[in-house]
C-alpha positions in Angstrom: 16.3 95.8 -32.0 15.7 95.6 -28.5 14.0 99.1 -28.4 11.7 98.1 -31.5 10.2 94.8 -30.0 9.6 97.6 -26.5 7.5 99.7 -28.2 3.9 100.0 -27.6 1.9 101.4 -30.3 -1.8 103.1 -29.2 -4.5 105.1 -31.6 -4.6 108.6 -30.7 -7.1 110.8 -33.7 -7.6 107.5 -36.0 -3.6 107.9 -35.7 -1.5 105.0 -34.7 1.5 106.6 -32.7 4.3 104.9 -31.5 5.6 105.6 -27.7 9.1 105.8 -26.6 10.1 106.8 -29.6 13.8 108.6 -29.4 13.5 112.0 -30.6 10.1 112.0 -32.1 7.0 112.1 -31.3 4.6 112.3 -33.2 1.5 113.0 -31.3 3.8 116.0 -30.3 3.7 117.3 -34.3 -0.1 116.4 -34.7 -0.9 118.4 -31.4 1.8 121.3 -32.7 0.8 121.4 -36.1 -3.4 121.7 -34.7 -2.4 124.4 -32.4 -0.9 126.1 -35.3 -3.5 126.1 -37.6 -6.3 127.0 -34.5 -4.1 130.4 -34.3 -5.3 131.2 -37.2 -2.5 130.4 -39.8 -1.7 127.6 -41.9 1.5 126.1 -41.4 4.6 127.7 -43.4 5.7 124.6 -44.7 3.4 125.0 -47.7 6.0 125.4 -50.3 6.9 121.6 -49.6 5.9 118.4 -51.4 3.7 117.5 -48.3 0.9 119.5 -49.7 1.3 119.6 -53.1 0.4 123.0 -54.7 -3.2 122.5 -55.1 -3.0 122.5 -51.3 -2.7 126.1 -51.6 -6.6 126.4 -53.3 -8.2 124.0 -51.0 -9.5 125.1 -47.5 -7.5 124.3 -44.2 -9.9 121.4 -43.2 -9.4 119.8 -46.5 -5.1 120.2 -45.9 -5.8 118.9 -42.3 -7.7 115.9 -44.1 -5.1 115.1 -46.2 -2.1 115.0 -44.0 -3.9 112.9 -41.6 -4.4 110.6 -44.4 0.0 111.0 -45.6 0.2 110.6 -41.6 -1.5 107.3 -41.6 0.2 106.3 -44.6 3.1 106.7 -43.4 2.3 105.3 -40.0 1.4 101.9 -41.7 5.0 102.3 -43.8 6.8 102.8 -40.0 4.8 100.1 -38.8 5.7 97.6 -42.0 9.1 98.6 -41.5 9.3 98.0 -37.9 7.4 94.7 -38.1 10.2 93.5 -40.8 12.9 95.1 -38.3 11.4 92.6 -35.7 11.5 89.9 -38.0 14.8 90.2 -39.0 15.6 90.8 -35.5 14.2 87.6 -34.4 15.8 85.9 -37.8 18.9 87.4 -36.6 18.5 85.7 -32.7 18.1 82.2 -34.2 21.3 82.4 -37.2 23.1 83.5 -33.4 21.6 80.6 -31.9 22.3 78.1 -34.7 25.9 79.5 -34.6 26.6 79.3 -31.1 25.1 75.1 -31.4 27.2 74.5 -34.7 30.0 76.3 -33.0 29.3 73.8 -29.6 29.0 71.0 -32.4 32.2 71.9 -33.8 34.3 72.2 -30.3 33.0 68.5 -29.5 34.1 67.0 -33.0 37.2 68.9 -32.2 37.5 67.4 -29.0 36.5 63.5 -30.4 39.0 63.5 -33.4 41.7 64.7 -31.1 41.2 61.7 -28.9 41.1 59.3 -31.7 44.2 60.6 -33.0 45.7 60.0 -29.7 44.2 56.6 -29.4 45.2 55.8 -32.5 49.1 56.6 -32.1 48.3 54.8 -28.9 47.3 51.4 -31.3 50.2 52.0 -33.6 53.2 52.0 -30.5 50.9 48.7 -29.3 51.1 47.2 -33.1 54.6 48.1 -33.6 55.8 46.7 -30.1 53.8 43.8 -30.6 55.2 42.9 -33.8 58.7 43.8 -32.8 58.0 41.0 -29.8 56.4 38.4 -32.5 59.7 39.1 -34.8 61.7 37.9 -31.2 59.5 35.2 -30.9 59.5 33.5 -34.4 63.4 34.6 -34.1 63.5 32.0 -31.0 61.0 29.6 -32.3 63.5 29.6 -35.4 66.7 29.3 -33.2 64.7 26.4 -30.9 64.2 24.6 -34.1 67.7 24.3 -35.0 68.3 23.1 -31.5 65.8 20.4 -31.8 67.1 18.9 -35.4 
């Protein structure tokens, strides 16, 4: 994703082309597939489904035409494509984001009901000492009664 957001794209020929690309260029086949056809021969890719067979009774300028216009075509499809990569890209940063803060968010709760469970054992040994004392006390309140009578 990192490479997608670096790339600059630049109109070459009424062309957009995209730079850096790893192994393609496509300024590279435009300029190839001109060179070809200025030696005097059309490309021998005819049989294909880029030129349908039509292509075969229309004149080279006319073919030239129309894969600059499939070219731009699918220029705007790579650049749709790419624009929805970034986007999910970017989509992708903030769910990380959001993780790494719920995941924080989560550690701290951790950490809080851990020491409330501490300090409440804490409370209970307190309560149960505490009444164990009171029990001695109303134990010697009692006995200091029987004394008195």
């Amino acid at each position: 994703s990192s490479k997608i957001r670096n790339l600059e794209v630049r109109s070459a020929d009424d062309v957009a082309v995209l730079d850096d690309c790893i192994d393609f260029s496509l300024a590279k086949t435009i300029s190839k597939t001109e060179e070809k056809l200025e030696r005097g021969g059309l490309p021998d890719c005819l049989d294909d489904d880029i030129i349908p067979r039509v292509g075969n009774e229309i004149g080279a300028e006319a073919q030239i035409r129309l894969l600059k216009a499939k070219l731009r075509v699918t220029q705007e499809e790579l650049d749709s494509v790419v624009c929805e990569c970034r986007k999910k890209a970017d989509e992708n940063q903030n769910l990380k984001s959001r993780l790494k803060d719920t995941e924080e968010e989560s550690t701290r709760l951790q950490r809080t009901i851990s020491l409330q469970h501490s300090q409440t054992e804490k409370y209970k040994t307190l309560s149960q000492e505490a009444n164990k004392k009171s029990e001695g006390l109303q134990q010697e309140v009692i006995a200091l009664e029987k004394v008195l009578q």
